[in-house]
Amino acid sequence: MAVEVAPGPTDATMLLLSGTGIERALAGVRTEFTIQSRDTFGNLKQDSADVYDVAIESESRGRLGGDVSDLGGGKYAARYTATQSGEYNVRVSLGVEASRVVGRLRVDAGEAYGPMCEGVGFAFEGGGAGESLEGVVVLRDVYGNA
C-alpha cells in the first residue's frame, strides 16, 4: 500500500523565486520573475490556488504594482515595468496576511533617447575656429534617466 503525502498550505516565507527580475531591470522594459509556491517544509505546491501581489517600492519613488499570472503547477509569473532608475525593494504578498521583501532591485536607465540627451560645457556654448573646447554629453533614456 502506497501512501501519498500532499503538501500543506503555502508558506510565504518558503517561496522559491527565480529570474533576473528580482535583481535587475531596465527602465521601460517589462521585466519578470517566477514564484514557486511551497509549504512550510519546502514541498513544492502543484495546485494554483494562491493569490499573490507583487510590488517594487522605494521611499523616494513610491510603490509600483506588478501583474501576477498563473503558470500552473504552483508556479506564477510576476511582471512589472519600472520607468525610474534607482534602487527598489521587491515585495511579494500572499493574500492579505503575508507580505515580505524578497529582494533588492536595481533599475538601470534604458536605451539613450536623443531628444532627452543634453550637452554640458563650453563645447556646446560656442567658440572660435581652432579653439579646443571641452564638453560632456549626458545620455538619458526616454524617461529622463541618466
PDB file of C-alpha atoms in Angstrom:
ATOM      1  CA  MET A   1       0.000   0.000   0.000  1.00  0.00           C
ATOM      2  CA  ALA A   2       1.492   3.329  -1.091  1.00  0.00           C
ATOM      3  CA  VAL A   3       0.991   6.436   0.962  1.00  0.00           C
ATOM      4  CA  GLU A   4       0.968   9.787  -0.796  1.00  0.00           C
ATOM      5  CA  VAL A   5       1.713  12.892   1.227  1.00  0.00           C
ATOM      6  CA  ALA A   6       0.295  16.122  -0.134  1.00  0.00           C
ATOM      7  CA  PRO A   7       1.949  19.489   0.520  1.00  0.00           C
ATOM      8  CA  GLY A   8       0.467  21.611   3.285  1.00  0.00           C
ATOM      9  CA  PRO A   9      -0.731  25.214   2.984  1.00  0.00           C
ATOM     10  CA  THR A  10       1.550  27.657   1.181  1.00  0.00           C
ATOM     11  CA  ASP A  11       4.079  29.362   3.435  1.00  0.00           C
ATOM     12  CA  ALA A  12       5.086  32.857   2.239  1.00  0.00           C
ATOM     13  CA  THR A  13       8.498  32.505   3.931  1.00  0.00           C
ATOM     14  CA  MET A  14       9.326  29.443   1.815  1.00  0.00           C
ATOM     15  CA  LEU A  15       8.649  30.798  -1.682  1.00  0.00           C
ATOM     16  CA  LEU A  16      11.134  29.831  -4.380  1.00  0.00           C
ATOM     17  CA  LEU A  17      11.898  32.845  -6.588  1.00  0.00           C
ATOM     18  CA  SER A  18      13.821  32.780  -9.858  1.00  0.00           C
ATOM     19  CA  GLY A  19      14.660  35.080 -12.737  1.00  0.00           C
ATOM     20  CA  THR A  20      16.692  38.241 -13.203  1.00  0.00           C
ATOM     21  CA  GLY A  21      13.676  40.471 -12.473  1.00  0.00           C
ATOM     22  CA  ILE A  22      14.328  40.056  -8.756  1.00  0.00           C
ATOM     23  CA  GLU A  23      17.675  41.877  -9.006  1.00  0.00           C
ATOM     24  CA  ARG A  24      17.936  43.879 -12.260  1.00  0.00           C
ATOM     25  CA  ALA A  25      15.694  45.716 -14.693  1.00  0.00           C
ATOM     26  CA  LEU A  26      15.914  48.372 -17.416  1.00  0.00           C
ATOM     27  CA  ALA A  27      13.643  51.400 -17.278  1.00  0.00           C
ATOM     28  CA  GLY A  28      10.722  50.991 -19.646  1.00  0.00           C
ATOM     29  CA  VAL A  29      11.297  47.275 -20.264  1.00  0.00           C
ATOM     30  CA  ARG A  30       8.719  44.791 -18.986  1.00  0.00           C
ATOM     31  CA  THR A  31      10.562  42.530 -16.554  1.00  0.00           C
ATOM     32  CA  GLU A  32       9.553  39.299 -14.860  1.00  0.00           C
ATOM     33  CA  PHE A  33      10.444  36.684 -12.307  1.00  0.00           C
ATOM     34  CA  THR A  34       8.850  33.397 -11.275  1.00  0.00           C
ATOM     35  CA  ILE A  35       7.283  32.478  -7.942  1.00  0.00           C
ATOM     36  CA  GLN A  36       7.024  28.800  -6.964  1.00  0.00           C
ATOM     37  CA  SER A  37       4.700  28.083  -4.041  1.00  0.00           C
ATOM     38  CA  ARG A  38       5.998  25.794  -1.272  1.00  0.00           C
ATOM     39  CA  ASP A  39       4.699  24.663   2.083  1.00  0.00           C
ATOM     40  CA  THR A  40       6.402  25.081   5.483  1.00  0.00           C
ATOM     41  CA  PHE A  41       8.604  22.044   4.838  1.00  0.00           C
ATOM     42  CA  GLY A  42       9.735  23.218   1.384  1.00  0.00           C
ATOM     43  CA  ASN A  43       7.477  20.842  -0.546  1.00  0.00           C
ATOM     44  CA  LEU A  44       6.538  22.221  -3.958  1.00  0.00           C
ATOM     45  CA  LYS A  45       2.862  23.008  -4.379  1.00  0.00           C
ATOM     46  CA  GLN A  46       1.231  21.654  -7.513  1.00  0.00           C
ATOM     47  CA  ASP A  47      -2.106  23.447  -7.360  1.00  0.00           C
ATOM     48  CA  SER A  48      -2.793  27.009  -8.422  1.00  0.00           C
ATOM     49  CA  ALA A  49      -4.868  28.209  -5.520  1.00  0.00           C
ATOM     50  CA  ASP A  50      -2.606  31.020  -4.276  1.00  0.00           C
ATOM     51  CA  VAL A  51      -3.222  34.711  -4.824  1.00  0.00           C
ATOM     52  CA  TYR A  52      -0.078  36.849  -4.996  1.00  0.00           C
ATOM     53  CA  ASP A  53       0.504  40.580  -5.167  1.00  0.00           C
ATOM     54  CA  VAL A  54       3.871  41.929  -6.308  1.00  0.00           C
ATOM     55  CA  ALA A  55       5.230  45.469  -5.929  1.00  0.00           C
ATOM     56  CA  ILE A  56       8.513  47.286  -6.226  1.00  0.00           C
ATOM     57  CA  GLU A  57       8.922  50.022  -3.644  1.00  0.00           C
ATOM     58  CA  SER A  58      11.206  52.947  -2.977  1.00  0.00           C
ATOM     59  CA  GLU A  59      10.913  55.666  -0.346  1.00  0.00           C
ATOM     60  CA  SER A  60      11.699  58.355  -2.894  1.00  0.00           C
ATOM     61  CA  ARG A  61       9.837  56.869  -5.875  1.00  0.00           C
ATOM     62  CA  GLY A  62       6.817  55.286  -4.202  1.00  0.00           C
ATOM     63  CA  ARG A  63       5.192  51.951  -4.980  1.00  0.00           C
ATOM     64  CA  LEU A  64       4.767  50.334  -8.384  1.00  0.00           C
ATOM     65  CA  GLY A  65       2.473  47.341  -8.632  1.00  0.00           C
ATOM     66  CA  GLY A  66       3.003  44.368 -10.881  1.00  0.00           C
ATOM     67  CA  ASP A  67       0.854  41.728 -12.547  1.00  0.00           C
ATOM     68  CA  VAL A  68       0.861  38.100 -11.466  1.00  0.00           C
ATOM     69  CA  SER A  69      -0.379  35.293 -13.720  1.00  0.00           C
ATOM     70  CA  ASP A  70      -0.808  31.609 -13.000  1.00  0.00           C
ATOM     71  CA  LEU A  71       1.550  29.331 -14.956  1.00  0.00           C
ATOM     72  CA  GLY A  72       0.077  26.145 -13.469  1.00  0.00           C
ATOM     73  CA  GLY A  73       1.712  23.592 -11.194  1.00  0.00           C
ATOM     74  CA  GLY A  74       2.065  26.071  -8.323  1.00  0.00           C
ATOM     75  CA  LYS A  75       4.148  28.497 -10.429  1.00  0.00           C
ATOM     76  CA  TYR A  76       3.327  32.134 -11.077  1.00  0.00           C
ATOM     77  CA  ALA A  77       4.866  34.786 -13.338  1.00  0.00           C
ATOM     78  CA  ALA A  78       5.283  38.235 -11.780  1.00  0.00           C
ATOM     79  CA  ARG A  79       5.726  41.129 -14.245  1.00  0.00           C
ATOM     80  CA  TYR A  80       6.317  44.854 -13.847  1.00  0.00           C
ATOM     81  CA  THR A  81       7.617  47.825 -15.822  1.00  0.00           C
ATOM     82  CA  ALA A  82       9.657  50.422 -13.944  1.00  0.00           C
ATOM     83  CA  THR A  83      10.261  53.808 -15.566  1.00  0.00           C
ATOM     84  CA  GLN A  84      12.523  55.439 -12.967  1.00  0.00           C
ATOM     85  CA  SER A  85      16.051  54.197 -12.403  1.00  0.00           C
ATOM     86  CA  GLY A  86      17.279  53.542  -8.879  1.00  0.00           C
ATOM     87  CA  GLU A  87      17.158  51.058  -6.010  1.00  0.00           C
ATOM     88  CA  TYR A  88      13.916  49.337  -5.024  1.00  0.00           C
ATOM     89  CA  ASN A  89      12.679  46.641  -2.655  1.00  0.00           C
ATOM     90  CA  VAL A  90      10.755  43.783  -4.264  1.00  0.00           C
ATOM     91  CA  ARG A  91       7.742  42.824  -2.137  1.00  0.00           C
ATOM     92  CA  VAL A  92       5.625  39.698  -2.568  1.00  0.00           C
ATOM     93  CA  SER A  93       2.349  39.308  -0.702  1.00  0.00           C
ATOM     94  CA  LEU A  94       0.408  36.074  -0.350  1.00  0.00           C
ATOM     95  CA  GLY A  95      -3.224  37.035   0.104  1.00  0.00           C
ATOM     96  CA  VAL A  96      -3.726  39.756   2.693  1.00  0.00           C
ATOM     97  CA  GLU A  97      -1.915  38.008   5.535  1.00  0.00           C
ATOM     98  CA  ALA A  98       1.704  37.515   4.481  1.00  0.00           C
ATOM     99  CA  SER A  99       3.863  40.203   2.921  1.00  0.00           C
ATOM    100  CA  ARG A 100       7.640  40.364   2.812  1.00  0.00           C
ATOM    101  CA  VAL A 101      10.531  41.954   0.985  1.00  0.00           C
ATOM    102  CA  VAL A 102      12.118  39.228  -1.131  1.00  0.00           C
ATOM    103  CA  GLY A 103      14.863  41.097  -2.945  1.00  0.00           C
ATOM    104  CA  ARG A 104      16.709  44.306  -3.691  1.00  0.00           C
ATOM    105  CA  LEU A 105      16.238  45.534  -7.253  1.00  0.00           C
ATOM    106  CA  ARG A 106      18.411  47.869  -9.319  1.00  0.00           C
ATOM    107  CA  VAL A 107      16.643  49.577 -12.225  1.00  0.00           C
ATOM    108  CA  ASP A 108      19.093  50.990 -14.766  1.00  0.00           C
ATOM    109  CA  ALA A 109      18.389  53.690 -17.351  1.00  0.00           C
ATOM    110  CA  GLY A 110      17.064  52.379 -20.639  1.00  0.00           C
ATOM    111  CA  GLU A 111      18.492  52.968 -24.109  1.00  0.00           C
ATOM    112  CA  ALA A 112      19.669  56.524 -24.841  1.00  0.00           C
ATOM    113  CA  TYR A 113      16.987  58.670 -26.499  1.00  0.00           C
ATOM    114  CA  GLY A 114      18.408  61.630 -28.462  1.00  0.00           C
ATOM    115  CA  PRO A 115      15.780  64.290 -27.659  1.00  0.00           C
ATOM    116  CA  MET A 116      16.306  63.717 -23.915  1.00  0.00           C
ATOM    117  CA  CYS A 117      20.145  63.887 -24.020  1.00  0.00           C
ATOM    118  CA  GLU A 118      21.969  67.118 -23.284  1.00  0.00           C
ATOM    119  CA  GLY A 119      25.356  68.677 -23.884  1.00  0.00           C
ATOM    120  CA  VAL A 120      27.137  70.395 -20.998  1.00  0.00           C
ATOM    121  CA  GLY A 121      30.264  72.539 -21.190  1.00  0.00           C
ATOM    122  CA  PHE A 122      31.978  75.157 -23.334  1.00  0.00           C
ATOM    123  CA  ALA A 123      31.934  72.957 -26.438  1.00  0.00           C
ATOM    124  CA  PHE A 124      28.180  73.422 -26.580  1.00  0.00           C
ATOM    125  CA  GLU A 125      28.226  77.159 -25.923  1.00  0.00           C
ATOM    126  CA  GLY A 126      30.235  78.190 -28.949  1.00  0.00           C
ATOM    127  CA  GLY A 127      33.822  79.021 -29.640  1.00  0.00           C
ATOM    128  CA  GLY A 128      36.142  80.183 -32.363  1.00  0.00           C
ATOM    129  CA  ALA A 129      37.918  78.326 -35.128  1.00  0.00           C
ATOM    130  CA  GLY A 130      40.900  76.380 -33.843  1.00  0.00           C
ATOM    131  CA  GLU A 131      39.873  76.594 -30.190  1.00  0.00           C
ATOM    132  CA  SER A 132      39.980  73.462 -28.077  1.00  0.00           C
ATOM    133  CA  LEU A 133      36.753  73.203 -26.098  1.00  0.00           C
ATOM    134  CA  GLU A 134      35.537  70.559 -23.696  1.00  0.00           C
ATOM    135  CA  GLY A 135      32.071  69.256 -23.103  1.00  0.00           C
ATOM    136  CA  VAL A 136      30.155  66.247 -21.916  1.00  0.00           C
ATOM    137  CA  VAL A 137      27.090  64.625 -23.448  1.00  0.00           C
ATOM    138  CA  VAL A 138      24.695  63.380 -20.766  1.00  0.00           C
ATOM    139  CA  LEU A 139      22.831  60.386 -22.169  1.00  0.00           C
ATOM    140  CA  ARG A 140      19.248  59.982 -20.971  1.00  0.00           C
ATOM    141  CA  ASP A 141      16.551  57.473 -21.773  1.00  0.00           C
ATOM    142  CA  VAL A 142      13.024  58.377 -22.853  1.00  0.00           C
ATOM    143  CA  TYR A 143      12.036  58.789 -19.158  1.00  0.00           C
ATOM    144  CA  GLY A 144      14.918  61.201 -18.396  1.00  0.00           C
ATOM    145  CA  ASN A 145      17.052  58.680 -16.502  1.00  0.00           C
ATOM    146  CA  ALA A 146      20.811  59.217 -16.908  1.00  0.00           C
TER     147      ALA A 146
END
